[in-house]
PDB file of C-alpha atoms in Angstrom:
ATOM      1  CA  MET Y  20      58.666 -40.678  16.133  1.00  0.00           C
ATOM      2  CA  ILE Y  21      58.885 -37.455  17.967  1.00  0.00           C
ATOM      3  CA  THR Y  22      61.822 -36.120  19.981  1.00  0.00           C
ATOM      4  CA  THR Y  23      61.500 -33.552  22.724  1.00  0.00           C
ATOM      5  CA  VAL Y  24      64.460 -31.476  24.158  1.00  0.00           C
ATOM      6  CA  THR Y  25      64.549 -30.045  27.553  1.00  0.00           C
ATOM      7  CA  LEU Y  26      67.689 -28.584  28.424  1.00  0.00           C
ATOM      8  CA  ASN Y  27      66.540 -27.388  31.703  1.00  0.00           C
ATOM      9  CA  ALA Y  28      64.628 -30.383  33.014  1.00  0.00           C
ATOM     10  CA  ALA Y  29      62.667 -30.114  36.309  1.00  0.00           C
ATOM     11  CA  ILE Y  30      60.740 -31.795  38.847  1.00  0.00           C
ATOM     12  CA  ASP Y  31      57.244 -29.936  38.893  1.00  0.00           C
ATOM     13  CA  LYS Y  32      55.796 -29.770  42.332  1.00  0.00           C
ATOM     14  CA  THR Y  33      52.362 -28.388  42.711  1.00  0.00           C
ATOM     15  CA  TYR Y  34      51.021 -27.355  46.024  1.00  0.00           C
ATOM     16  CA  TYR Y  35      47.201 -26.929  46.501  1.00  0.00           C
ATOM     17  CA  LEU Y  36      46.180 -24.346  49.375  1.00  0.00           C
ATOM     18  CA  PRO Y  37      42.938 -23.166  50.381  1.00  0.00           C
ATOM     19  CA  SER Y  38      44.574 -19.761  50.291  1.00  0.00           C
ATOM     20  CA  PHE Y  39      48.172 -18.384  50.311  1.00  0.00           C
ATOM     21  CA  PRO Y  40      48.593 -15.594  52.536  1.00  0.00           C
ATOM     22  CA  LEU Y  41      52.038 -13.912  52.319  1.00  0.00           C
ATOM     23  CA  GLY Y  42      54.383 -13.904  55.489  1.00  0.00           C
ATOM     24  CA  LYS Y  43      52.116 -16.615  57.096  1.00  0.00           C
ATOM     25  CA  VAL Y  44      52.621 -20.320  57.565  1.00  0.00           C
ATOM     26  CA  SER Y  45      50.876 -22.363  55.215  1.00  0.00           C
ATOM     27  CA  ARG Y  46      50.574 -26.319  55.860  1.00  0.00           C
ATOM     28  CA  VAL Y  47      50.179 -28.318  52.320  1.00  0.00           C
ATOM     29  CA  GLN Y  48      47.739 -30.837  52.713  1.00  0.00           C
ATOM     30  CA  ARG Y  49      47.637 -32.124  49.168  1.00  0.00           C
ATOM     31  CA  PHE Y  50      50.494 -31.813  46.437  1.00  0.00           C
ATOM     32  CA  ARG Y  51      51.586 -33.409  43.311  1.00  0.00           C
ATOM     33  CA  ALA Y  52      55.467 -33.955  41.744  1.00  0.00           C
ATOM     34  CA  ALA Y  53      55.890 -34.834  38.132  1.00  0.00           C
ATOM     35  CA  PRO Y  54      58.601 -34.551  35.687  1.00  0.00           C
ATOM     36  CA  GLY Y  55      58.618 -31.371  34.059  1.00  0.00           C
ATOM     37  CA  GLY Y  56      60.334 -28.547  31.898  1.00  0.00           C
ATOM     38  CA  LYS Y  57      58.594 -27.651  28.752  1.00  0.00           C
ATOM     39  CA  GLY Y  58      59.816 -30.243  26.678  1.00  0.00           C
ATOM     40  CA  ILE Y  59      58.968 -32.962  28.866  1.00  0.00           C
ATOM     41  CA  ASN Y  60      55.503 -31.379  29.316  1.00  0.00           C
ATOM     42  CA  VAL Y  61      55.470 -31.932  25.595  1.00  0.00           C
ATOM     43  CA  ALA Y  62      56.464 -35.452  25.576  1.00  0.00           C
ATOM     44  CA  LYS Y  63      54.049 -36.297  28.193  1.00  0.00           C
ATOM     45  CA  VAL Y  64      51.024 -34.969  25.881  1.00  0.00           C
ATOM     46  CA  VAL Y  65      52.663 -36.688  23.004  1.00  0.00           C
ATOM     47  CA  ALA Y  66      52.489 -39.967  24.810  1.00  0.00           C
ATOM     48  CA  GLN Y  67      48.975 -39.360  26.001  1.00  0.00           C
ATOM     49  CA  LEU Y  68      47.900 -38.594  22.333  1.00  0.00           C
ATOM     50  CA  GLY Y  69      49.188 -42.178  21.481  1.00  0.00           C
ATOM     51  CA  VAL Y  70      52.420 -41.140  19.475  1.00  0.00           C
ATOM     52  CA  PRO Y  71      55.963 -42.718  20.178  1.00  0.00           C
ATOM     53  CA  VAL Y  72      58.037 -40.082  21.694  1.00  0.00           C
ATOM     54  CA  THR Y  73      61.624 -39.872  23.161  1.00  0.00           C
ATOM     55  CA  ALA Y  74      62.591 -37.121  25.807  1.00  0.00           C
ATOM     56  CA  THR Y  75      66.208 -35.725  25.783  1.00  0.00           C
ATOM     57  CA  GLY Y  76      67.970 -32.840  27.442  1.00  0.00           C
ATOM     58  CA  PHE Y  77      70.222 -32.435  30.688  1.00  0.00           C
ATOM     59  CA  VAL Y  78      69.406 -33.768  33.968  1.00  0.00           C
ATOM     60  CA  GLY Y  79      71.568 -33.864  37.178  1.00  0.00           C
ATOM     61  CA  GLY Y  80      71.923 -35.256  40.638  1.00  0.00           C
ATOM     62  CA  PHE Y  81      69.140 -36.970  42.658  1.00  0.00           C
ATOM     63  CA  ASN Y  82      66.407 -34.885  41.110  1.00  0.00           C
ATOM     64  CA  GLY Y  83      67.422 -35.953  37.740  1.00  0.00           C
ATOM     65  CA  GLU Y  84      67.287 -39.594  38.785  1.00  0.00           C
ATOM     66  CA  MET Y  85      63.783 -38.704  40.084  1.00  0.00           C
ATOM     67  CA  ILE Y  86      62.900 -37.281  36.649  1.00  0.00           C
ATOM     68  CA  LYS Y  87      64.023 -40.442  34.785  1.00  0.00           C
ATOM     69  CA  GLN Y  88      62.133 -42.742  37.116  1.00  0.00           C
ATOM     70  CA  LEU Y  89      58.910 -40.622  36.881  1.00  0.00           C
ATOM     71  CA  LEU Y  90      59.154 -40.909  33.101  1.00  0.00           C
ATOM     72  CA  ASP Y  91      59.809 -44.738  33.247  1.00  0.00           C
ATOM     73  CA  ARG Y  92      56.435 -44.988  35.366  1.00  0.00           C
ATOM     74  CA  MET Y  93      54.661 -43.060  32.626  1.00  0.00           C
ATOM     75  CA  GLY Y  94      56.225 -45.437  29.993  1.00  0.00           C
ATOM     76  CA  ILE Y  95      57.996 -42.578  28.169  1.00  0.00           C
ATOM     77  CA  LYS Y  96      61.321 -43.227  26.542  1.00  0.00           C
ATOM     78  CA  HIS Y  97      64.254 -40.984  27.454  1.00  0.00           C
ATOM     79  CA  ASP Y  98      67.865 -40.484  26.724  1.00  0.00           C
ATOM     80  CA  PHE Y  99      69.330 -37.780  28.759  1.00  0.00           C
ATOM     81  CA  VAL Y 100      72.924 -36.078  29.205  1.00  0.00           C
ATOM     82  CA  SER Y 101      73.805 -36.483  32.867  1.00  0.00           C
ATOM     83  CA  VAL Y 102      75.470 -33.495  34.305  1.00  0.00           C
ATOM     84  CA  GLU Y 103      77.031 -32.584  37.572  1.00  0.00           C
ATOM     85  CA  GLY Y 104      74.755 -30.614  40.005  1.00  0.00           C
ATOM     86  CA  GLU Y 105      70.864 -30.828  40.701  1.00  0.00           C
ATOM     87  CA  SER Y 106      68.223 -30.628  38.159  1.00  0.00           C
ATOM     88  CA  ARG Y 107      65.934 -27.827  39.408  1.00  0.00           C
ATOM     89  CA  VAL Y 108      62.772 -28.132  41.143  1.00  0.00           C
ATOM     90  CA  CYS Y 109      59.752 -25.838  39.730  1.00  0.00           C
ATOM     91  CA  LEU Y 110      57.128 -25.108  42.507  1.00  0.00           C
ATOM     92  CA  ASN Y 111      53.525 -24.034  41.659  1.00  0.00           C
ATOM     93  CA  ILE Y 112      51.512 -22.678  44.230  1.00  0.00           C
ATOM     94  CA  LEU Y 113      47.714 -22.855  43.481  1.00  0.00           C
ATOM     95  CA  ASP Y 114      45.652 -20.553  45.779  1.00  0.00           C
ATOM     96  CA  GLU Y 115      42.131 -22.282  45.386  1.00  0.00           C
ATOM     97  CA  GLU Y 116      40.447 -19.465  47.109  1.00  0.00           C
ATOM     98  CA  ASN Y 117      41.401 -16.621  44.436  1.00  0.00           C
ATOM     99  CA  GLY Y 118      42.288 -19.109  41.718  1.00  0.00           C
ATOM    100  CA  VAL Y 119      45.723 -17.740  41.333  1.00  0.00           C
ATOM    101  CA  SER Y 120      48.917 -19.540  40.442  1.00  0.00           C
ATOM    102  CA  THR Y 121      52.422 -18.470  41.763  1.00  0.00           C
ATOM    103  CA  GLU Y 122      55.530 -20.193  40.381  1.00  0.00           C
ATOM    104  CA  LEU Y 123      58.927 -20.232  41.898  1.00  0.00           C
ATOM    105  CA  LEU Y 124      61.329 -21.729  39.545  1.00  0.00           C
ATOM    106  CA  GLU Y 125      65.036 -22.618  40.419  1.00  0.00           C
ATOM    107  CA  PRO Y 126      67.890 -22.259  38.164  1.00  0.00           C
ATOM    108  CA  GLY Y 127      69.200 -25.611  37.469  1.00  0.00           C
ATOM    109  CA  PRO Y 128      72.647 -27.149  37.227  1.00  0.00           C
ATOM    110  CA  ILE Y 129      75.803 -25.640  35.487  1.00  0.00           C
ATOM    111  CA  VAL Y 130      76.383 -27.434  32.205  1.00  0.00           C
ATOM    112  CA  GLY Y 131      80.076 -27.703  31.189  1.00  0.00           C
ATOM    113  CA  PRO Y 132      81.599 -28.183  27.578  1.00  0.00           C
ATOM    114  CA  GLU Y 133      81.693 -31.952  27.617  1.00  0.00           C
ATOM    115  CA  ALA Y 134      77.913 -32.446  28.208  1.00  0.00           C
ATOM    116  CA  LEU Y 135      77.175 -29.653  25.548  1.00  0.00           C
ATOM    117  CA  ALA Y 136      79.034 -31.921  22.903  1.00  0.00           C
ATOM    118  CA  GLN Y 137      77.282 -35.037  24.194  1.00  0.00           C
ATOM    119  CA  MET Y 138      73.953 -33.224  23.576  1.00  0.00           C
ATOM    120  CA  GLU Y 139      74.857 -32.277  20.001  1.00  0.00           C
ATOM    121  CA  ASP Y 140      75.649 -36.072  19.439  1.00  0.00           C
ATOM    122  CA  LYS Y 141      72.288 -36.850  21.016  1.00  0.00           C
ATOM    123  CA  ILE Y 142      70.347 -34.497  18.572  1.00  0.00           C
ATOM    124  CA  ARG Y 143      72.206 -35.800  15.688  1.00  0.00           C
ATOM    125  CA  GLU Y 144      71.151 -39.437  16.592  1.00  0.00           C
ATOM    126  CA  HIS Y 145      67.447 -38.800  17.386  1.00  0.00           C
ATOM    127  CA  ALA Y 146      66.519 -36.300  14.769  1.00  0.00           C
ATOM    128  CA  ALA Y 147      67.892 -38.846  12.143  1.00  0.00           C
ATOM    129  CA  LYS Y 148      65.023 -41.031  13.282  1.00  0.00           C
ATOM    130  CA  SER Y 149      62.487 -38.595  14.239  1.00  0.00           C
ATOM    131  CA  ARG Y 150      59.967 -36.705  12.131  1.00  0.00           C
ATOM    132  CA  ILE Y 151      59.658 -33.929  14.599  1.00  0.00           C
ATOM    133  CA  VAL Y 152      62.059 -32.579  16.961  1.00  0.00           C
ATOM    134  CA  CYS Y 153      60.771 -29.905  19.673  1.00  0.00           C
ATOM    135  CA  PHE Y 154      63.048 -27.689  21.340  1.00  0.00           C
ATOM    136  CA  SER Y 155      61.220 -26.225  24.222  1.00  0.00           C
ATOM    137  CA  GLY Y 156      62.183 -23.884  27.330  1.00  0.00           C
ATOM    138  CA  SER Y 157      65.270 -21.936  28.942  1.00  0.00           C
ATOM    139  CA  LEU Y 158      68.841 -22.543  28.915  1.00  0.00           C
ATOM    140  CA  PRO Y 159      70.649 -23.580  32.183  1.00  0.00           C
ATOM    141  CA  ALA Y 160      73.772 -21.938  33.163  1.00  0.00           C
ATOM    142  CA  GLY Y 161      76.754 -22.665  31.212  1.00  0.00           C
ATOM    143  CA  VAL Y 162      74.728 -23.207  27.926  1.00  0.00           C
ATOM    144  CA  PRO Y 163      75.604 -20.645  25.474  1.00  0.00           C
ATOM    145  CA  LYS Y 164      72.708 -18.280  24.527  1.00  0.00           C
ATOM    146  CA  ASP Y 165      72.879 -19.454  20.915  1.00  0.00           C
ATOM    147  CA  PHE Y 166      73.146 -22.986  21.620  1.00  0.00           C
ATOM    148  CA  TYR Y 167      69.555 -23.349  19.906  1.00  0.00           C
ATOM    149  CA  VAL Y 168      71.240 -22.056  16.948  1.00  0.00           C
ATOM    150  CA  LYS Y 169      73.684 -25.177  16.750  1.00  0.00           C
ATOM    151  CA  LEU Y 170      71.126 -27.715  17.597  1.00  0.00           C
ATOM    152  CA  VAL Y 171      68.034 -26.656  15.566  1.00  0.00           C
ATOM    153  CA  GLY Y 172      70.861 -26.570  12.661  1.00  0.00           C
ATOM    154  CA  ILE Y 173      71.889 -30.293  13.441  1.00  0.00           C
ATOM    155  CA  ALA Y 174      68.275 -31.374  13.609  1.00  0.00           C
ATOM    156  CA  LYS Y 175      67.132 -29.619  10.379  1.00  0.00           C
ATOM    157  CA  GLU Y 176      70.419 -31.306   8.589  1.00  0.00           C
ATOM    158  CA  ALA Y 177      69.207 -34.606   9.887  1.00  0.00           C
ATOM    159  CA  GLY Y 178      65.818 -34.088   8.014  1.00  0.00           C
ATOM    160  CA  ALA Y 179      63.693 -33.365  11.070  1.00  0.00           C
ATOM    161  CA  TYR Y 180      60.941 -30.772  11.214  1.00  0.00           C
ATOM    162  CA  VAL Y 181      61.826 -28.406  13.888  1.00  0.00           C
ATOM    163  CA  ILE Y 182      59.501 -26.719  16.449  1.00  0.00           C
ATOM    164  CA  LEU Y 183      61.293 -24.019  18.738  1.00  0.00           C
ATOM    165  CA  ASP Y 184      59.465 -22.803  21.830  1.00  0.00           C
ATOM    166  CA  ALA Y 185      61.842 -20.606  23.656  1.00  0.00           C
ATOM    167  CA  SER Y 186      61.814 -16.945  24.747  1.00  0.00           C
ATOM    168  CA  GLY Y 187      64.526 -13.983  25.105  1.00  0.00           C
ATOM    169  CA  ASP Y 188      67.885 -14.454  23.584  1.00  0.00           C
ATOM    170  CA  ALA Y 189      67.318 -18.290  23.023  1.00  0.00           C
ATOM    171  CA  LEU Y 190      64.286 -17.543  20.749  1.00  0.00           C
ATOM    172  CA  ARG Y 191      65.949 -14.500  18.911  1.00  0.00           C
ATOM    173  CA  LEU Y 192      69.141 -16.255  18.232  1.00  0.00           C
ATOM    174  CA  GLY Y 193      67.642 -19.665  17.608  1.00  0.00           C
ATOM    175  CA  LEU Y 194      65.725 -17.955  14.563  1.00  0.00           C
ATOM    176  CA  GLU Y 195      69.131 -17.803  13.036  1.00  0.00           C
ATOM    177  CA  ALA Y 196      69.036 -21.470  12.436  1.00  0.00           C
ATOM    178  CA  GLY Y 197      65.550 -21.385  10.452  1.00  0.00           C
ATOM    179  CA  PRO Y 198      63.296 -23.357  12.676  1.00  0.00           C
ATOM    180  CA  ASP Y 199      60.091 -24.658  10.944  1.00  0.00           C
ATOM    181  CA  MET Y 200      57.687 -23.223  13.546  1.00  0.00           C
ATOM    182  CA  ILE Y 201      57.750 -21.033  16.570  1.00  0.00           C
ATOM    183  CA  LYS Y 202      55.291 -20.222  19.403  1.00  0.00           C
ATOM    184  CA  PRO Y 203      55.874 -16.856  20.863  1.00  0.00           C
ATOM    185  CA  ASN Y 204      53.307 -14.850  22.706  1.00  0.00           C
ATOM    186  CA  GLU Y 205      52.626 -11.158  21.846  1.00  0.00           C
ATOM    187  CA  GLU Y 206      55.391  -9.798  24.156  1.00  0.00           C
ATOM    188  CA  GLU Y 207      57.874 -11.941  22.491  1.00  0.00           C
ATOM    189  CA  VAL Y 208      56.566 -10.806  18.946  1.00  0.00           C
ATOM    190  CA  GLU Y 209      56.886  -7.329  20.097  1.00  0.00           C
ATOM    191  CA  GLY Y 210      60.538  -7.926  21.277  1.00  0.00           C
ATOM    192  CA  LEU Y 211      61.696  -9.808  17.920  1.00  0.00           C
ATOM    193  CA  LEU Y 212      60.558  -7.010  15.929  1.00  0.00           C
ATOM    194  CA  GLY Y 213      61.138  -3.976  18.113  1.00  0.00           C
ATOM    195  CA  ILE Y 214      57.524  -2.821  17.938  1.00  0.00           C
ATOM    196  CA  GLU Y 215      54.157  -2.450  20.048  1.00  0.00           C
ATOM    197  CA  VAL Y 216      51.444  -4.501  18.990  1.00  0.00           C
ATOM    198  CA  LYS Y 217      48.198  -2.509  19.950  1.00  0.00           C
ATOM    199  CA  ASP Y 218      45.622  -4.670  18.336  1.00  0.00           C
ATOM    200  CA  GLU Y 219      44.933  -8.033  16.401  1.00  0.00           C
ATOM    201  CA  ALA Y 220      45.496  -6.296  12.959  1.00  0.00           C
ATOM    202  CA  ALA Y 221      48.803  -5.220  14.077  1.00  0.00           C
ATOM    203  CA  LEU Y 222      49.744  -8.666  15.362  1.00  0.00           C
ATOM    204  CA  GLN Y 223      48.700 -10.004  12.007  1.00  0.00           C
ATOM    205  CA  LYS Y 224      50.910  -7.822  10.383  1.00  0.00           C
ATOM    206  CA  ALA Y 225      53.827  -8.591  12.682  1.00  0.00           C
ATOM    207  CA  VAL Y 226      53.605 -12.414  12.510  1.00  0.00           C
ATOM    208  CA  GLU Y 227      53.428 -12.022   8.623  1.00  0.00           C
ATOM    209  CA  THR Y 228      56.351 -10.043   8.703  1.00  0.00           C
ATOM    210  CA  LEU Y 229      58.280 -12.638  10.864  1.00  0.00           C
ATOM    211  CA  LEU Y 230      57.023 -15.387   8.651  1.00  0.00           C
ATOM    212  CA  GLN Y 231      58.589 -13.682   5.526  1.00  0.00           C
ATOM    213  CA  THR Y 232      61.770 -12.561   7.143  1.00  0.00           C
ATOM    214  CA  TYR Y 233      62.908 -15.745   8.772  1.00  0.00           C
ATOM    215  CA  GLY Y 234      61.344 -18.168   6.046  1.00  0.00           C
ATOM    216  CA  MET Y 235      59.514 -20.335   8.532  1.00  0.00           C
ATOM    217  CA  GLU Y 236      56.737 -22.741   7.827  1.00  0.00           C
ATOM    218  CA  ARG Y 237      54.352 -21.487  10.413  1.00  0.00           C
ATOM    219  CA  ILE Y 238      54.060 -19.160  13.383  1.00  0.00           C
ATOM    220  CA  SER Y 239      51.519 -19.645  16.244  1.00  0.00           C
ATOM    221  CA  VAL Y 240      51.140 -16.678  18.677  1.00  0.00           C
ATOM    222  CA  SER Y 241      49.345 -17.580  21.958  1.00  0.00           C
ATOM    223  CA  LEU Y 242      46.532 -15.218  22.976  1.00  0.00           C
ATOM    224  CA  GLY Y 243      45.674 -17.099  26.152  1.00  0.00           C
ATOM    225  CA  GLY Y 244      42.176 -17.950  26.751  1.00  0.00           C
ATOM    226  CA  ALA Y 245      41.087 -16.090  23.626  1.00  0.00           C
ATOM    227  CA  GLY Y 246      42.855 -18.696  21.447  1.00  0.00           C
ATOM    228  CA  SER Y 247      45.759 -17.945  18.884  1.00  0.00           C
ATOM    229  CA  MET Y 248      46.830 -16.320  15.774  1.00  0.00           C
ATOM    230  CA  VAL Y 249      48.840 -18.693  13.371  1.00  0.00           C
ATOM    231  CA  ALA Y 250      50.428 -17.481  10.194  1.00  0.00           C
ATOM    232  CA  SER Y 251      51.783 -19.922   7.545  1.00  0.00           C
ATOM    233  CA  SER Y 252      52.173 -19.928   3.694  1.00  0.00           C
ATOM    234  CA  ASP Y 253      48.432 -20.546   3.372  1.00  0.00           C
ATOM    235  CA  GLY Y 254      47.654 -17.269   4.895  1.00  0.00           C
ATOM    236  CA  CYS Y 255      46.910 -16.118   8.748  1.00  0.00           C
ATOM    237  CA  PHE Y 256      44.131 -17.790  10.770  1.00  0.00           C
ATOM    238  CA  ARG Y 257      42.389 -16.754  13.941  1.00  0.00           C
ATOM    239  CA  VAL Y 258      41.843 -19.710  16.092  1.00  0.00           C
ATOM    240  CA  GLU Y 259      39.121 -19.439  18.854  1.00  0.00           C
ATOM    241  CA  THR Y 260      38.996 -22.101  21.642  1.00  0.00           C
ATOM    242  CA  PRO Y 261      35.820 -23.148  23.557  1.00  0.00           C
ATOM    243  CA  LYS Y 262      35.151 -21.648  26.889  1.00  0.00           C
ATOM    244  CA  VAL Y 263      36.205 -23.919  29.790  1.00  0.00           C
ATOM    245  CA  ASP Y 264      36.444 -23.732  33.527  1.00  0.00           C
ATOM    246  CA  VAL Y 265      40.046 -23.140  33.867  1.00  0.00           C
ATOM    247  CA  VAL Y 266      41.882 -25.127  36.634  1.00  0.00           C
ATOM    248  CA  ASN Y 267      45.468 -24.389  35.889  1.00  0.00           C
ATOM    249  CA  THR Y 268      47.242 -22.580  32.799  1.00  0.00           C
ATOM    250  CA  VAL Y 269      50.898 -24.106  33.644  1.00  0.00           C
ATOM    251  CA  GLY Y 270      51.469 -26.287  30.506  1.00  0.00           C
ATOM    252  CA  CYS Y 271      48.913 -25.164  28.194  1.00  0.00           C
ATOM    253  CA  GLY Y 272      51.389 -23.852  25.507  1.00  0.00           C
ATOM    254  CA  ASP Y 273      53.370 -27.104  25.938  1.00  0.00           C
ATOM    255  CA  SER Y 274      50.251 -29.200  25.208  1.00  0.00           C
ATOM    256  CA  TYR Y 275      49.668 -26.918  22.167  1.00  0.00           C
ATOM    257  CA  VAL Y 276      53.017 -27.917  21.029  1.00  0.00           C
ATOM    258  CA  ALA Y 277      52.379 -31.368  21.520  1.00  0.00           C
ATOM    259  CA  GLY Y 278      49.139 -31.282  19.490  1.00  0.00           C
ATOM    260  CA  MET Y 279      50.888 -29.560  16.605  1.00  0.00           C
ATOM    261  CA  ALA Y 280      53.634 -32.223  16.609  1.00  0.00           C
ATOM    262  CA  VAL Y 281      51.399 -35.247  16.772  1.00  0.00           C
ATOM    263  CA  SER Y 282      49.299 -33.397  13.852  1.00  0.00           C
ATOM    264  CA  LEU Y 283      52.394 -33.021  11.825  1.00  0.00           C
ATOM    265  CA  ALA Y 284      53.536 -36.633  12.541  1.00  0.00           C
ATOM    266  CA  LYS Y 285      50.177 -37.990  11.503  1.00  0.00           C
ATOM    267  CA  GLY Y 286      50.164 -35.974   8.413  1.00  0.00           C
ATOM    268  CA  LEU Y 287      46.792 -33.997   9.475  1.00  0.00           C
ATOM    269  CA  SER Y 288      45.997 -31.074   7.278  1.00  0.00           C
ATOM    270  CA  PHE Y 289      46.716 -27.633   8.378  1.00  0.00           C
ATOM    271  CA  GLU Y 290      43.455 -26.673   9.913  1.00  0.00           C
ATOM    272  CA  GLU Y 291      42.973 -30.317  11.493  1.00  0.00           C
ATOM    273  CA  GLY Y 292      46.304 -29.538  13.105  1.00  0.00           C
ATOM    274  CA  LEU Y 293      45.186 -26.351  14.469  1.00  0.00           C
ATOM    275  CA  ALA Y 294      42.118 -27.698  16.132  1.00  0.00           C
ATOM    276  CA  LEU Y 295      43.939 -30.738  17.703  1.00  0.00           C
ATOM    277  CA  ALA Y 296      46.729 -28.303  19.315  1.00  0.00           C
ATOM    278  CA  SER Y 297      44.232 -25.943  20.505  1.00  0.00           C
ATOM    279  CA  ALA Y 298      42.065 -28.709  21.942  1.00  0.00           C
ATOM    280  CA  ALA Y 299      44.895 -30.312  23.780  1.00  0.00           C
ATOM    281  CA  GLY Y 300      46.014 -26.804  25.087  1.00  0.00           C
ATOM    282  CA  THR Y 301      42.564 -26.260  26.325  1.00  0.00           C
ATOM    283  CA  SER Y 302      42.173 -29.794  27.744  1.00  0.00           C
ATOM    284  CA  ASN Y 303      45.260 -29.412  29.815  1.00  0.00           C
ATOM    285  CA  ALA Y 304      43.759 -26.001  31.352  1.00  0.00           C
ATOM    286  CA  MET Y 305      40.973 -28.091  32.771  1.00  0.00           C
ATOM    287  CA  THR Y 306      43.374 -30.397  34.790  1.00  0.00           C
ATOM    288  CA  ASP Y 307      45.776 -29.421  37.716  1.00  0.00           C
ATOM    289  CA  GLU Y 308      48.838 -30.720  36.718  1.00  0.00           C
ATOM    290  CA  ALA Y 309      50.887 -29.358  33.609  1.00  0.00           C
ATOM    291  CA  GLY Y 310      51.266 -31.796  30.692  1.00  0.00           C
ATOM    292  CA  LEU Y 311      48.036 -33.595  31.664  1.00  0.00           C
ATOM    293  CA  ILE Y 312      45.071 -34.070  29.152  1.00  0.00           C
ATOM    294  CA  GLU Y 313      42.260 -36.260  28.674  1.00  0.00           C
ATOM    295  CA  PRO Y 314      42.295 -37.719  25.245  1.00  0.00           C
ATOM    296  CA  GLU Y 315      38.295 -37.912  25.315  1.00  0.00           C
ATOM    297  CA  THR Y 316      38.172 -34.142  26.286  1.00  0.00           C
ATOM    298  CA  VAL Y 317      40.547 -33.327  23.389  1.00  0.00           C
ATOM    299  CA  GLU Y 318      38.494 -35.116  20.913  1.00  0.00           C
ATOM    300  CA  ARG Y 319      35.317 -33.268  22.139  1.00  0.00           C
ATOM    301  CA  LEU Y 320      36.843 -29.985  22.232  1.00  0.00           C
ATOM    302  CA  ARG Y 321      38.555 -30.160  18.714  1.00  0.00           C
ATOM    303  CA  GLN Y 322      35.098 -30.180  17.316  1.00  0.00           C
ATOM    304  CA  GLN Y 323      34.430 -26.913  18.849  1.00  0.00           C
ATOM    305  CA  VAL Y 324      37.493 -24.901  17.873  1.00  0.00           C
ATOM    306  CA  GLN Y 325      36.476 -22.091  15.653  1.00  0.00           C
ATOM    307  CA  ILE Y 326      39.019 -21.407  12.627  1.00  0.00           C
ATOM    308  CA  ALA Y 327      38.757 -18.461  10.444  1.00  0.00           C
ATOM    309  CA  LYS Y 328      41.158 -17.139   7.823  1.00  0.00           C
ATOM    310  CA  VAL Y 329      41.835 -13.261   8.424  1.00  0.00           C
TER     311      VAL Y 329
END
């Protein structure tokens, strides 16, 4: 079992426009609405890869009910904490002429102390029966900046393998609880160490420093279309993904996390896990919805992923 945690769940709406001129009226002919937020995207991909998953987090209002109904339609189990206010809507506008994506992200509801306590109980309950717990995304208003410290600690105490995919203070403070894996980008690595990463040699040194400093099992740094660099106790690895026609990059990192979680749940080897995670992220880029992959495409792509120890 894998549990995903989305503290700031959302409805992801994607508008497809031939062009998106600023200051003009644009009429949307085609759009999609799906349950979203980074952890929910992870859950969707885990389910598509055939592994049992439960999604939890905070939801509120009519939008929160819609999130749960959409997950029900997908056959994804969920166990959310309900809060006052409305879950956010995240709008992704795809300019098909220029291939540019513009995101508009609402802040989400304000979470009170009672809901925070309920969430701690949810994590304690689900981590006890999950092999992997994935904490993903931003913190809504009312949630302390160090809340991931508490939640990660609870999950680890219950015996789960913890993946933390966050940014800013949520990531920096969350590291204090010793997650087993994090997935920062280059900018986040620079922020954590207070340095400038000028090339891949510097990046390698930086991730190895983070690994040793915080005692994590692995760190995966996204390099976008160029792949990733992953450090573990087995060394540092450069992963190159196959070139594909990119439709949409939103959700690729979440799909990567899902692939990594699935590989851990299935007990795949380290390099097999890297290939699966990279293929899942790449497959998401070929679709027009965050958290949407094609398992057949993932299987084909994973055979093309290149992994080299550096």
